[in-house]
Tab-separated table of C-alpha atoms and ligand atoms in Angstrom:
chain	number	residue	atom	x	y	z
A	1139	MET	CA	24.540	15.656	-1.929
A	1140	GLU	CA	24.841	12.300	0.044
A	1141	SER	CA	27.212	13.289	3.311
A	1142	LYS	CA	24.124	15.980	3.690
A	1143	ARG	CA	21.537	13.487	4.301
A	1144	SER	CA	19.110	15.257	6.560
A	1145	SER	CA	17.684	12.843	9.829
A	1146	PHE	CA	14.642	12.771	11.597
A	1147	SER	CA	14.333	14.913	14.463
A	1148	GLY	CA	12.846	12.286	17.085
A	1149	LYS	CA	11.766	8.947	16.799
A	1150	ILE	CA	8.567	9.719	16.586
A	1151	GLY	CA	8.745	11.893	13.620
A	1152	PHE	CA	10.480	8.709	11.557
A	1153	VAL	CA	7.259	6.812	13.011
A	1154	LEU	CA	5.122	9.211	11.641
A	1155	ALA	CA	6.613	9.626	8.273
A	1156	ALA	CA	7.329	6.224	7.370
A	1157	ALA	CA	3.656	5.406	8.813
A	1158	GLY	CA	2.551	8.354	6.642
A	1159	SER	CA	3.892	6.548	3.543
A	1160	ALA	CA	2.727	3.158	4.164
A	1161	VAL	CA	-0.990	4.253	5.700
A	1162	GLY	CA	-3.389	5.318	2.125
A	1163	LEU	CA	-5.391	4.049	-0.526
A	1164	GLY	CA	-3.611	0.147	0.407
A	1165	ASN	CA	-5.187	0.385	3.517
A	1166	ILE	CA	-8.735	1.968	3.285
A	1167	TRP	CA	-9.662	0.882	-0.825
A	1168	ARG	CA	-7.482	-2.195	-1.200
A	1169	PHE	CA	-6.885	-3.922	2.089
A	1170	PRO	CA	-11.256	-4.255	2.806
A	1171	TYR	CA	-11.656	-5.994	-0.922
A	1172	LEU	CA	-9.356	-8.141	-0.713
A	1173	ALA	CA	-10.479	-8.813	3.063
A	1174	ALA	CA	-13.904	-9.663	1.785
A	1175	LYS	CA	-13.059	-11.449	-1.565
A	1176	TYR	CA	-10.291	-14.456	-0.442
A	1177	GLY	CA	-12.456	-15.551	2.473
A	1178	GLY	CA	-12.666	-12.737	5.378
A	1179	GLY	CA	-11.354	-14.319	8.613
A	1180	ILE	CA	-9.195	-16.626	6.873
A	1181	PHE	CA	-7.855	-13.693	5.036
A	1182	LEU	CA	-7.439	-11.877	8.316
A	1183	LEU	CA	-5.757	-14.650	10.188
A	1184	VAL	CA	-3.523	-15.219	7.277
A	1185	TYR	CA	-2.545	-11.329	6.622
A	1186	VAL	CA	-1.986	-10.576	10.195
A	1187	ALA	CA	0.830	-13.870	10.870
A	1188	LEU	CA	2.508	-12.556	7.301
A	1189	SER	CA	2.963	-9.301	9.335
A	1190	VAL	CA	4.221	-10.278	12.583
A	1191	THR	CA	6.885	-12.568	10.712
A	1192	PHE	CA	8.035	-11.462	7.269
A	1193	GLY	CA	6.399	-7.385	6.815
A	1194	PHE	CA	8.081	-7.315	10.311
A	1195	SER	CA	11.451	-8.966	9.407
A	1196	LEU	CA	11.685	-7.545	5.695
A	1197	MET	CA	10.952	-4.289	7.225
A	1198	VAL	CA	13.855	-4.820	10.171
A	1199	ALA	CA	16.069	-5.315	7.191
A	1200	GLU	CA	15.137	-3.256	4.825
A	1201	ILE	CA	15.611	0.080	7.498
A	1202	ALA	CA	18.829	-1.038	8.734
A	1203	ILE	CA	20.252	-1.795	5.004
A	1204	GLY	CA	19.184	1.782	5.086
A	1205	ARG	CA	20.688	3.408	7.732
A	1206	LYS	CA	24.365	1.245	7.376
A	1207	THR	CA	24.572	2.146	4.148
A	1208	GLY	CA	23.746	5.838	4.603
A	1209	LYS	CA	21.649	5.496	0.563
A	1210	SER	CA	18.453	5.296	-1.154
A	1211	ALA	CA	17.744	1.596	-3.028
A	1212	VAL	CA	19.488	2.447	-6.024
A	1213	THR	CA	22.493	2.579	-4.161
A	1214	ALA	CA	22.399	0.500	-0.939
A	1215	PHE	CA	23.102	-2.766	-2.524
A	1216	GLY	CA	25.413	-2.499	-4.595
A	1217	GLU	CA	26.919	-0.403	-2.104
A	1218	LEU	CA	27.300	-3.563	0.077
A	1219	ASP	CA	27.474	-5.811	-2.525
A	1220	LYS	CA	28.615	-5.064	-6.396
A	1221	ARG	CA	26.672	-8.245	-7.659
A	1222	PHE	CA	23.559	-6.944	-6.151
A	1223	SER	CA	23.261	-3.487	-7.789
A	1224	LEU	CA	20.268	-3.983	-10.123
A	1225	VAL	CA	18.232	-4.945	-7.291
A	1226	GLY	CA	17.999	-1.628	-6.300
A	1227	LEU	CA	17.639	-0.238	-9.539
A	1228	VAL	CA	14.469	-2.998	-10.090
A	1229	ALA	CA	13.189	-2.358	-6.963
A	1230	SER	CA	12.895	1.348	-7.337
A	1231	LEU	CA	10.954	0.840	-10.887
A	1232	VAL	CA	7.887	-0.203	-7.951
A	1233	PRO	CA	6.906	2.928	-7.062
A	1234	MET	CA	7.204	4.389	-10.895
A	1235	LEU	CA	4.502	1.279	-11.881
A	1236	ILE	CA	2.395	1.833	-8.465
A	1237	LEU	CA	2.100	5.779	-8.619
A	1238	PRO	CA	-0.185	5.902	-12.123
A	1239	TYR	CA	-2.859	3.635	-11.133
A	1240	TYR	CA	-2.826	4.724	-7.665
A	1241	SER	CA	-3.465	8.350	-8.640
A	1242	VAL	CA	-5.982	6.840	-10.903
A	1243	ILE	CA	-7.874	5.203	-7.645
A	1244	GLY	CA	-6.867	8.964	-5.700
A	1245	GLY	CA	-9.108	10.473	-8.378
A	1246	TRP	CA	-12.048	8.057	-8.117
A	1247	VAL	CA	-11.396	9.389	-3.992
A	1248	LEU	CA	-11.824	13.294	-5.642
A	1249	LYS	CA	-14.671	12.651	-7.456
A	1250	TYR	CA	-16.675	10.843	-4.727
A	1251	PHE	CA	-15.603	13.899	-2.083
A	1252	ALA	CA	-16.976	16.538	-4.309
A	1253	GLY	CA	-20.085	14.149	-4.979
A	1254	VAL	CA	-20.578	14.651	-1.634
A	1255	VAL	CA	-19.789	17.719	-1.346
A	1256	SER	CA	-22.109	18.793	-3.874
A	1257	GLY	CA	-25.079	17.164	-3.251
A	1258	SER	CA	-24.904	13.947	-5.184
A	1259	ALA	CA	-25.037	11.537	-2.055
A	1260	SER	CA	-28.358	9.987	-2.247
A	1261	ALA	CA	-27.275	9.422	-5.996
A	1262	MET	CA	-24.047	7.854	-5.276
A	1263	ALA	CA	-25.857	5.509	-3.348
A	1264	SER	CA	-27.178	3.530	-6.134
A	1265	ASP	CA	-25.853	0.209	-6.802
A	1266	THR	CA	-25.126	1.318	-10.848
A	1267	TYR	CA	-23.337	4.390	-9.689
A	1268	PHE	CA	-20.134	3.421	-9.353
A	1269	GLY	CA	-20.080	1.456	-12.369
A	1270	ASP	CA	-21.466	3.735	-14.480
A	1271	TYR	CA	-19.240	6.419	-13.618
A	1272	ILE	CA	-15.864	4.754	-14.895
A	1273	GLY	CA	-17.384	3.571	-17.393
A	1274	LYS	CA	-16.959	7.042	-18.785
A	1275	VAL	CA	-14.406	8.621	-20.748
A	1276	GLY	CA	-13.772	12.130	-19.654
A	1277	GLU	CA	-14.643	12.667	-15.708
A	1278	PRO	CA	-12.099	10.331	-14.370
A	1279	LEU	CA	-9.100	11.139	-16.590
A	1280	LEU	CA	-9.875	14.769	-15.250
A	1281	TRP	CA	-10.047	13.335	-11.663
A	1282	PHE	CA	-7.055	11.346	-12.204
A	1283	ALA	CA	-5.293	14.729	-13.472
A	1284	LEU	CA	-5.839	16.378	-10.760
A	1285	PHE	CA	-4.377	13.931	-8.217
A	1286	ILE	CA	-1.639	13.544	-10.115
A	1287	GLY	CA	-0.982	17.063	-10.795
A	1288	VAL	CA	-1.426	18.061	-6.981
A	1289	THR	CA	1.014	15.118	-6.023
A	1290	ALA	CA	3.550	16.667	-8.803
A	1291	ILE	CA	3.569	20.120	-7.602
A	1292	VAL	CA	4.021	19.420	-3.484
A	1293	VAL	CA	7.033	17.334	-4.934
A	1294	LEU	CA	8.130	19.910	-7.759
A	1295	PHE	CA	7.924	22.505	-5.034
A	1296	GLY	CA	9.287	20.597	-1.990
A	1297	VAL	CA	6.130	21.477	0.081
A	1298	GLU	CA	5.770	17.861	1.621
A	1299	LYS	CA	6.569	18.759	4.976
A	1300	GLY	CA	3.755	20.470	5.458
A	1301	ILE	CA	0.856	18.364	3.723
A	1302	GLU	CA	2.981	15.654	6.597
A	1303	LYS	CA	2.363	18.215	9.537
A	1304	VAL	CA	-1.549	18.379	7.926
A	1305	SER	CA	-1.841	14.750	7.876
A	1306	LYS	CA	-0.420	14.262	11.255
A	1307	ILE	CA	-3.012	15.860	12.602
A	1308	MET	CA	-5.624	14.299	10.606
A	1309	MET	CA	-4.368	10.736	10.751
A	1310	PRO	CA	-5.923	9.965	14.108
A	1311	VAL	CA	-9.471	11.589	12.647
A	1312	LEU	CA	-9.248	9.034	10.290
A	1313	VAL	CA	-8.285	6.652	12.414
A	1314	ALA	CA	-11.696	7.762	14.740
A	1315	LEU	CA	-14.111	7.760	11.914
A	1316	THR	CA	-13.426	4.549	10.477
A	1317	LEU	CA	-13.780	3.738	13.946
A	1318	PHE	CA	-17.453	5.284	14.641
A	1319	ILE	CA	-18.458	4.686	11.031
A	1320	ALA	CA	-17.667	0.619	11.826
A	1321	LEU	CA	-19.642	0.701	14.848
A	1322	TYR	CA	-22.064	2.742	13.874
A	1323	THR	CA	-22.960	0.221	10.550
A	1324	ILE	CA	-22.618	-3.025	12.896
A	1325	PHE	CA	-24.951	-1.679	15.671
A	1326	THR	CA	-27.779	-0.125	13.998
A	1327	VAL	CA	-27.906	-1.788	9.909
A	1328	ASP	CA	-29.847	-5.152	9.826
A	1329	GLY	CA	-27.723	-7.708	8.663
A	1330	ALA	CA	-24.375	-6.341	9.362
A	1331	TRP	CA	-23.299	-8.969	12.425
A	1332	GLU	CA	-23.242	-11.455	9.521
A	1333	GLY	CA	-20.409	-9.409	8.131
A	1334	VAL	CA	-18.886	-8.774	11.425
A	1335	LYS	CA	-18.860	-12.550	11.327
A	1336	TYR	CA	-17.673	-13.613	7.889
A	1337	TYR	CA	-14.706	-11.015	8.601
A	1338	LEU	CA	-14.036	-12.181	12.185
A	1339	LEU	CA	-13.966	-15.864	12.528
A	1340	PRO	CA	-11.303	-17.358	10.420
A	1341	ASP	CA	-13.595	-20.246	7.638
A	1342	PHE	CA	-10.539	-22.624	7.078
A	1343	SER	CA	-12.752	-23.903	3.985
A	1344	LYS	CA	-12.229	-20.891	2.469
A	1345	PHE	CA	-8.752	-21.001	2.128
A	1346	SER	CA	-6.136	-21.348	-0.766
A	1347	ILE	CA	-3.480	-20.433	-2.445
A	1348	MET	CA	-4.745	-16.862	-3.396
A	1349	THR	CA	-5.718	-16.257	0.542
A	1350	VAL	CA	-2.063	-16.729	0.404
A	1351	VAL	CA	-0.935	-14.653	-2.467
A	1352	SER	CA	-3.127	-11.866	-2.093
A	1353	ALA	CA	-2.590	-11.685	1.537
A	1354	MET	CA	1.220	-11.160	1.369
A	1355	GLY	CA	1.237	-8.887	-1.879
A	1356	GLN	CA	-0.717	-6.876	-0.193
A	1357	LEU	CA	1.469	-6.665	3.181
A	1358	PHE	CA	4.299	-5.304	0.834
A	1359	TYR	CA	2.146	-2.937	-0.667
A	1360	SER	CA	0.562	-2.035	1.996
A	1361	MET	CA	3.762	-1.224	4.197
A	1362	SER	CA	5.833	-0.039	1.314
A	1363	LEU	CA	7.836	-2.788	1.436
A	1364	ALA	CA	10.143	-4.428	-1.243
A	1365	MET	CA	9.763	-1.050	-3.454
A	1366	GLY	CA	13.206	0.609	-1.335
A	1367	ILE	CA	10.893	3.112	0.140
A	1368	MET	CA	11.850	1.637	3.869
A	1369	ILE	CA	15.746	1.669	3.046
A	1370	THR	CA	15.457	5.185	1.976
A	1371	TYR	CA	13.641	6.260	4.742
A	1372	GLY	CA	16.262	3.769	6.853
A	1373	SER	CA	19.040	6.367	5.540
A	1374	TYR	CA	17.625	9.357	7.028
A	1375	ILE	CA	17.739	8.195	10.756
A	1376	LYS	CA	20.043	7.945	13.730
A	1377	LYS	CA	21.785	5.261	14.926
A	1378	GLU	CA	20.347	5.732	18.245
A	1379	ILE	CA	16.396	4.869	16.817
A	1380	SER	CA	15.150	1.196	17.684
A	1381	ILE	CA	15.073	-0.039	14.194
A	1382	GLU	CA	12.992	-2.976	15.738
A	1383	LYS	CA	10.901	-0.511	17.730
A	1384	SER	CA	10.131	1.300	14.518
A	1385	ALA	CA	9.265	-1.571	12.544
A	1386	LYS	CA	6.870	-2.942	15.172
A	1387	GLN	CA	5.243	0.199	15.775
A	1388	ILE	CA	4.566	1.374	11.631
A	1389	GLU	CA	3.515	-2.239	11.277
A	1390	ILE	CA	0.965	-2.172	14.764
A	1391	PHE	CA	-1.083	1.204	12.978
A	1392	ASP	CA	-0.667	0.013	9.161
A	1393	THR	CA	-2.308	-3.426	10.048
A	1394	GLY	CA	-4.962	-1.343	12.791
A	1395	VAL	CA	-5.950	0.551	9.996
A	1396	ALA	CA	-6.380	-1.651	7.779
A	1397	PHE	CA	-8.631	-4.081	10.066
A	1398	LEU	CA	-10.585	-0.920	10.771
A	1399	ALA	CA	-10.994	0.214	7.467
A	1400	GLY	CA	-12.934	-3.871	7.080
A	1401	LEU	CA	-14.668	-3.770	9.815
A	1402	MET	CA	-15.850	-0.567	8.154
A	1403	ILE	CA	-16.676	-1.836	4.439
A	1404	ILE	CA	-17.561	-5.687	4.994
A	1405	PRO	CA	-20.266	-5.935	7.972
A	1406	ALA	CA	-21.687	-2.717	5.791
A	1407	VAL	CA	-21.601	-5.546	2.509
A	1408	PHE	CA	-23.884	-7.783	3.952
A	1409	ALA	CA	-25.669	-5.371	5.578
A	1410	PHE	CA	-26.979	-3.465	2.032
A	1411	SER	CA	-26.466	-6.910	-0.417
A	1412	GLY	CA	-28.062	-9.191	1.996
A	1413	GLY	CA	-24.678	-11.487	1.840
A	1414	ASP	CA	-24.466	-11.755	-1.593
A	1415	GLU	CA	-21.363	-13.628	-1.857
A	1416	SER	CA	-20.868	-11.853	-5.899
A	1417	ALA	CA	-21.307	-8.755	-3.128
A	1418	LEU	CA	-18.190	-10.126	-1.677
A	1419	ALA	CA	-16.451	-10.666	-4.626
A	1420	GLN	CA	-16.242	-7.752	-6.652
A	1421	GLY	CA	-13.587	-6.406	-6.284
A	1422	PRO	CA	-11.502	-2.571	-6.364
A	1423	GLY	CA	-15.164	-0.662	-6.423
A	1424	LEU	CA	-15.797	-2.172	-3.064
A	1425	MET	CA	-15.361	0.362	-0.936
A	1426	PHE	CA	-17.108	2.951	-3.192
A	1427	VAL	CA	-20.009	1.202	-3.818
A	1428	THR	CA	-20.989	0.428	-0.428
A	1429	LEU	CA	-19.584	3.933	1.379
A	1430	PRO	CA	-22.667	6.321	-0.147
A	1431	LYS	CA	-24.862	3.352	0.961
A	1432	VAL	CA	-23.834	3.666	4.590
A	1433	PHE	CA	-23.832	7.726	4.447
A	1434	GLU	CA	-27.123	7.428	3.002
A	1435	ALA	CA	-28.149	5.453	5.940
A	1436	MET	CA	-27.133	7.261	8.905
A	1437	PRO	CA	-28.333	10.785	10.005
A	1438	GLY	CA	-25.424	13.358	9.231
A	1439	GLY	CA	-24.111	10.852	6.739
A	1440	THR	CA	-23.218	13.757	4.203
A	1441	VAL	CA	-21.190	15.757	6.865
A	1442	ILE	CA	-19.327	12.470	8.071
A	1443	GLY	CA	-19.329	11.473	4.455
A	1444	ALA	CA	-17.904	14.617	3.126
A	1445	ILE	CA	-14.902	14.405	5.774
A	1446	PHE	CA	-14.082	10.475	5.848
A	1447	PHE	CA	-13.449	11.299	2.003
A	1448	PHE	CA	-11.440	13.845	2.586
A	1449	MET	CA	-9.320	12.230	5.311
A	1450	VAL	CA	-8.870	9.357	2.576
A	1451	ILE	CA	-7.488	12.327	0.258
A	1452	LEU	CA	-4.975	12.986	2.524
A	1453	ALA	CA	-3.257	9.968	3.292
A	1454	ALA	CA	-3.893	8.556	0.084
A	1455	LEU	CA	-2.039	12.276	-0.860
A	1456	THR	CA	0.427	11.495	1.659
A	1457	SER	CA	1.557	8.389	-0.012
A	1458	SER	CA	1.522	9.356	-3.681
A	1459	ILE	CA	4.029	12.359	-2.423
A	1460	SER	CA	6.010	9.483	-1.084
A	1461	LEU	CA	5.866	7.189	-4.307
A	1462	MET	CA	6.498	10.056	-6.703
A	1463	GLU	CA	9.352	12.094	-4.194
A	1464	THR	CA	10.934	8.212	-4.574
A	1465	ILE	CA	10.826	8.095	-8.203
A	1466	VAL	CA	11.798	11.372	-9.050
A	1467	SER	CA	14.828	11.357	-6.658
A	1468	ILE	CA	16.536	8.480	-8.278
A	1469	PHE	CA	15.750	10.284	-11.520
A	1470	MET	CA	17.814	13.254	-10.238
A	1471	ASP	CA	20.977	11.085	-8.970
A	1472	LYS	CA	20.526	8.372	-12.020
A	1473	PHE	CA	20.413	11.114	-15.226
A	1474	LYS	CA	22.231	14.093	-12.942
A	1475	ILE	CA	18.762	16.192	-13.744
A	1476	GLY	CA	17.311	18.801	-11.452
A	1477	ARG	CA	14.485	18.081	-9.369
A	1478	ARG	CA	12.196	20.152	-11.893
A	1479	ALA	CA	12.898	17.991	-14.428
A	1480	SER	CA	12.668	14.801	-12.908
A	1481	CYS	CA	9.316	15.761	-11.559
A	1482	PHE	CA	8.088	17.393	-15.286
A	1483	ILE	CA	9.694	13.585	-16.359
A	1484	VAL	CA	7.986	11.335	-14.065
A	1485	LEU	CA	4.812	13.521	-13.997
A	1486	GLY	CA	4.427	12.386	-17.903
A	1487	LEU	CA	5.375	8.461	-17.424
A	1488	SER	CA	2.435	9.138	-14.865
A	1489	VAL	CA	-0.336	10.296	-17.336
A	1490	LEU	CA	1.401	7.836	-20.063
A	1491	LEU	CA	0.356	5.207	-17.818
A	1492	GLY	CA	-2.554	6.577	-16.159
A	1493	VAL	CA	-4.729	7.428	-18.901
A	1494	PRO	CA	-4.691	3.104	-20.206
A	1495	SER	CA	-5.327	1.838	-16.192
A	1496	SER	CA	-8.531	4.898	-16.681
A	1497	LEU	CA	-9.741	3.854	-19.500
A	1498	GLY	CA	-9.539	0.522	-18.909
A	1499	TYR	CA	-13.338	0.625	-17.478
A	1500	SER	CA	-13.996	2.875	-20.611
A	1501	LEU	CA	-12.956	3.141	-24.288
A	1502	TRP	CA	-10.596	0.168	-23.608
A	1503	SER	CA	-12.367	-2.422	-21.469
A	1504	GLU	CA	-12.021	-4.573	-24.499
A	1505	PHE	CA	-8.356	-4.531	-24.438
A	1506	LYS	CA	-6.816	-7.361	-22.169
A	1507	ILE	CA	-3.277	-8.717	-21.183
A	1508	MET	CA	-3.305	-12.267	-19.756
A	1509	GLY	CA	-7.050	-11.421	-19.130
A	1510	MET	CA	-6.601	-8.157	-17.005
A	1511	GLN	CA	-7.397	-4.613	-18.192
A	1512	MET	CA	-4.445	-2.090	-17.523
A	1513	LEU	CA	-5.197	-1.511	-13.640
A	1514	ASP	CA	-5.216	-4.649	-12.173
A	1515	LEU	CA	-2.366	-5.551	-15.006
A	1516	PHE	CA	-0.125	-2.796	-13.348
A	1517	ASP	CA	-1.265	-4.162	-9.907
A	1518	PHE	CA	-0.546	-7.646	-10.631
A	1519	LEU	CA	3.306	-6.701	-12.249
A	1520	SER	CA	4.508	-4.801	-9.190
A	1521	ASN	CA	2.236	-6.192	-6.592
A	1522	SER	CA	2.507	-10.362	-7.548
A	1523	LEU	CA	5.332	-10.156	-9.568
A	1524	MET	CA	8.265	-7.707	-8.590
A	1525	MET	CA	8.033	-6.874	-5.619
A	1526	PRO	CA	7.640	-10.947	-4.337
A	1527	ILE	CA	10.624	-11.109	-6.496
A	1528	ILE	CA	12.821	-8.604	-4.637
A	1529	ALA	CA	11.383	-9.521	-1.555
A	1530	PHE	CA	12.777	-12.810	-2.394
A	1531	ILE	CA	16.142	-11.452	-3.657
A	1532	THR	CA	16.558	-9.457	-0.524
A	1533	CYS	CA	16.029	-11.967	1.598
A	1534	VAL	CA	18.660	-14.542	0.031
A	1535	PHE	CA	20.966	-11.132	0.230
A	1536	VAL	CA	20.477	-10.869	3.740
A	1537	GLY	CA	20.762	-14.302	4.944
A	1538	PHE	CA	23.296	-15.764	2.843
A	1539	VAL	CA	25.216	-13.180	1.404
A	1540	LEU	CA	25.332	-10.221	4.101
A	1541	LYS	CA	24.144	-12.584	6.644
A	1542	PRO	CA	21.492	-11.629	9.656
A	1543	LYS	CA	24.590	-10.854	11.549
A	1544	THR	CA	25.369	-7.910	9.440
A	1545	ILE	CA	22.098	-6.631	10.087
A	1546	ILE	CA	21.803	-7.576	13.983
A	1547	ASP	CA	24.825	-5.163	14.168
A	1548	GLU	CA	23.073	-2.560	12.617
A	1549	VAL	CA	19.949	-2.711	14.909
A	1550	THR	CA	21.605	-3.549	18.306
A	1551	ILE	CA	24.150	-0.799	18.161
A	1552	ASP	CA	22.205	1.224	20.879
A	1553	ASN	CA	19.642	-0.621	20.648
A	1554	LYS	CA	18.039	-4.462	22.147
A	1555	PHE	CA	16.613	-6.668	19.299
A	1556	LYS	CA	14.118	-8.792	21.080
A	1557	TRP	CA	13.128	-11.166	17.968
A	1558	GLN	CA	16.636	-11.514	16.441
A	1559	LYS	CA	15.881	-14.844	16.696
A	1560	LEU	CA	12.804	-15.194	14.745
A	1561	PHE	CA	14.145	-12.494	12.419
A	1562	SER	CA	16.831	-14.693	11.386
A	1563	ALA	CA	14.592	-17.518	11.176
A	1564	VAL	CA	12.275	-15.830	8.532
A	1565	ILE	CA	14.691	-14.009	6.793
A	1566	ARG	CA	16.891	-17.087	5.359
A	1567	TYR	CA	14.351	-19.544	5.187
A	1568	VAL	CA	10.775	-19.644	6.586
A	1569	ALA	CA	10.379	-16.259	3.632
A	1570	PRO	CA	12.380	-17.209	0.507
A	1571	VAL	CA	10.451	-20.699	0.677
A	1572	CYS	CA	7.255	-19.220	0.560
A	1573	ILE	CA	7.520	-16.319	-1.502
A	1574	LEU	CA	8.474	-18.856	-4.077
A	1575	ALA	CA	5.999	-21.245	-3.887
A	1576	ILE	CA	4.074	-18.347	-3.956
A	1577	LEU	CA	5.493	-16.776	-7.056
A	1578	VAL	CA	5.802	-19.882	-8.941
A	1579	SER	CA	2.085	-20.175	-8.580
A	1580	SER	CA	0.825	-16.433	-8.909
A	1581	ILE	CA	3.162	-16.829	-12.447
A	1582	LEU	CA	1.263	-20.242	-13.357
A	1583	SER	CA	-1.927	-18.464	-12.893
A	1584	ALA	CA	-1.351	-15.889	-14.714
A	1585	PHE	CA	-1.039	-17.840	-18.062
A	1586	GLY	CA	-3.770	-20.024	-17.241
A	1587	ILE	CA	-1.170	-22.497	-16.539
A	1588	ILE	CA	-2.835	-23.599	-12.902
A	1589	LYS	CA	-6.371	-22.245	-11.526
A	1590	ILE	CA	-5.797	-21.284	-8.005
B	1930	LIG	N1	1.146	1.769	1.184
B	1930	LIG	C1	0.743	3.161	0.330
B	1930	LIG	C2	-0.733	2.544	0.848
B	1930	LIG	O1	-0.960	1.332	1.286
B	1930	LIG	C3	0.854	2.376	-0.803
B	1930	LIG	C4	2.820	3.020	-1.451
B	1930	LIG	C5	3.497	2.590	-1.373
B	1930	LIG	C6	2.797	4.760	-1.050
B	1930	LIG	C7	4.476	2.669	-1.766
B	1930	LIG	C8	4.511	4.712	-0.928
B	1930	LIG	C9	5.160	3.650	-1.550
B	1930	LIG	O2	-1.539	2.828	0.456
C-alpha cells in the first residue's frame, strides 16, 4: 500500500487540502472564545508571535518528516529512529480524543443552522437559549449523532474529494461573510468599538502564563499540529513543492480566518453585553450566544445567519473528516482490518466518548474530573497535555537526534529555505524550553498546585 501513495496534483492542491483540515471550528469557535477570555489584544499578539515561530517551525518539520519517509505519523518516527516509534502512535491517538467532542460542537452548529432556517432566530438571540439548549439531554445527542454520522458516511464511502471540492468554493465565501458580519457590527452597533480596541490593542497588564498556555494549545489545535496530521499530508507531496512556502500559506490562511472570526465575535460581545467581563469569560458558548444577537440586529439577518452557519458546518466537516480519516487509516494499518470495520470501530469509540462530552452539560453536569466536565477534560487532555508533550518530543527529536540539517536537506531538495536559521534555533532551543515550561505549569495548575 505504502508504495502506492498518491500525490497531490498541484502545489495549490496540497495547500488547499491542508487548509481544509486546518480551518474549522478551531478558528471560528475556539479562537474567539480564548481570545476573549485571555486578554484580547495580548492574546492575539502572543498567538501571532507563536504562529510565525513555533507554528512555522513545527509545521515545516512535520511536513518534511512526512515527505522524507513517505509514511504517516504512526510509522514515520519509527522509520527514522526505532526509539521514537511510540511518539508516532501517541500522536495519532490525539485525533481520537478530539473527534468525539469536536462532533458534539459540530452538532451544536447543526442545531443553530436548523434553528435559523426554521424561524427560531429571535428565540435563539435570547441570553438563556444556548444554556437551556445544551442543558437538554436528548436533542444535543441527536445533533451530535447526525454530525458524527455524516462524517462517518463520508469517510466510509471515501467521498472526501466531493466534500473538499464544495468546501474549496465555500471557503472564500466563509471568509467574505465573516468580514462582512464583523464590519456590520463594528459600524452599526453601539459599543462595538470598545471590543475592537480590546481585541486589537494589547494590554500588557492582562498578560498571564495562561495567555501563553492557551495560545500555544490553540496553535496546535488550529493548525492540526502535534497530532501526526501534517506528517501524513506531507507524505503525499512531491519533492518539487516548496515546504516552506506551503507552510507559510497554510499558516497565513488559518490565522487569517481565526483573526476575522475574533473580529466578528469580540466586538459583538461588547456591543450586546455592554463590555461585561463575565460575558467575555464565558468560554465555549461564546459564539453561540453572541452570533444570533448579531443576526437578529441585522436586516436580512436570518438569511445571512443561515448561510453563515452552513459554511461553518462545511468547515467543521472538512476538519472532522480529516480527523476521522486519520484514525481510520491508522486502525486499518495497525490491526490489518478493512476500511468498513475500521470505520465502525472509530464511530463506536467516538460515540462512547462523545456521549459523556454532551451529557456533561446536562445529566452528568455534577460529574467532574480535576474540576472539569468531560468536554473540557478531553479538550484539556489533548490540547494542554498530549499535544505539548508530542511537540516537545518532536522538537528534541528533530533538533538533536535527526538534526535540523536533515529537515533542511529535505526542504531544499528543489527549493530555497529562507528561514532556515530561525527554524533551527526555534526547533532546538526556543521551542523545547518554552513548551516544557508551559507543560509544567499547565499540569501543576490542573492539579491545583499552582494557580495561573
Ligand atoms: N484544525 C482543525 C480546526 O481548527 C481541527 C483539526 C485538528 C482537524 C486536527 C483535523 C485534525 O478546527
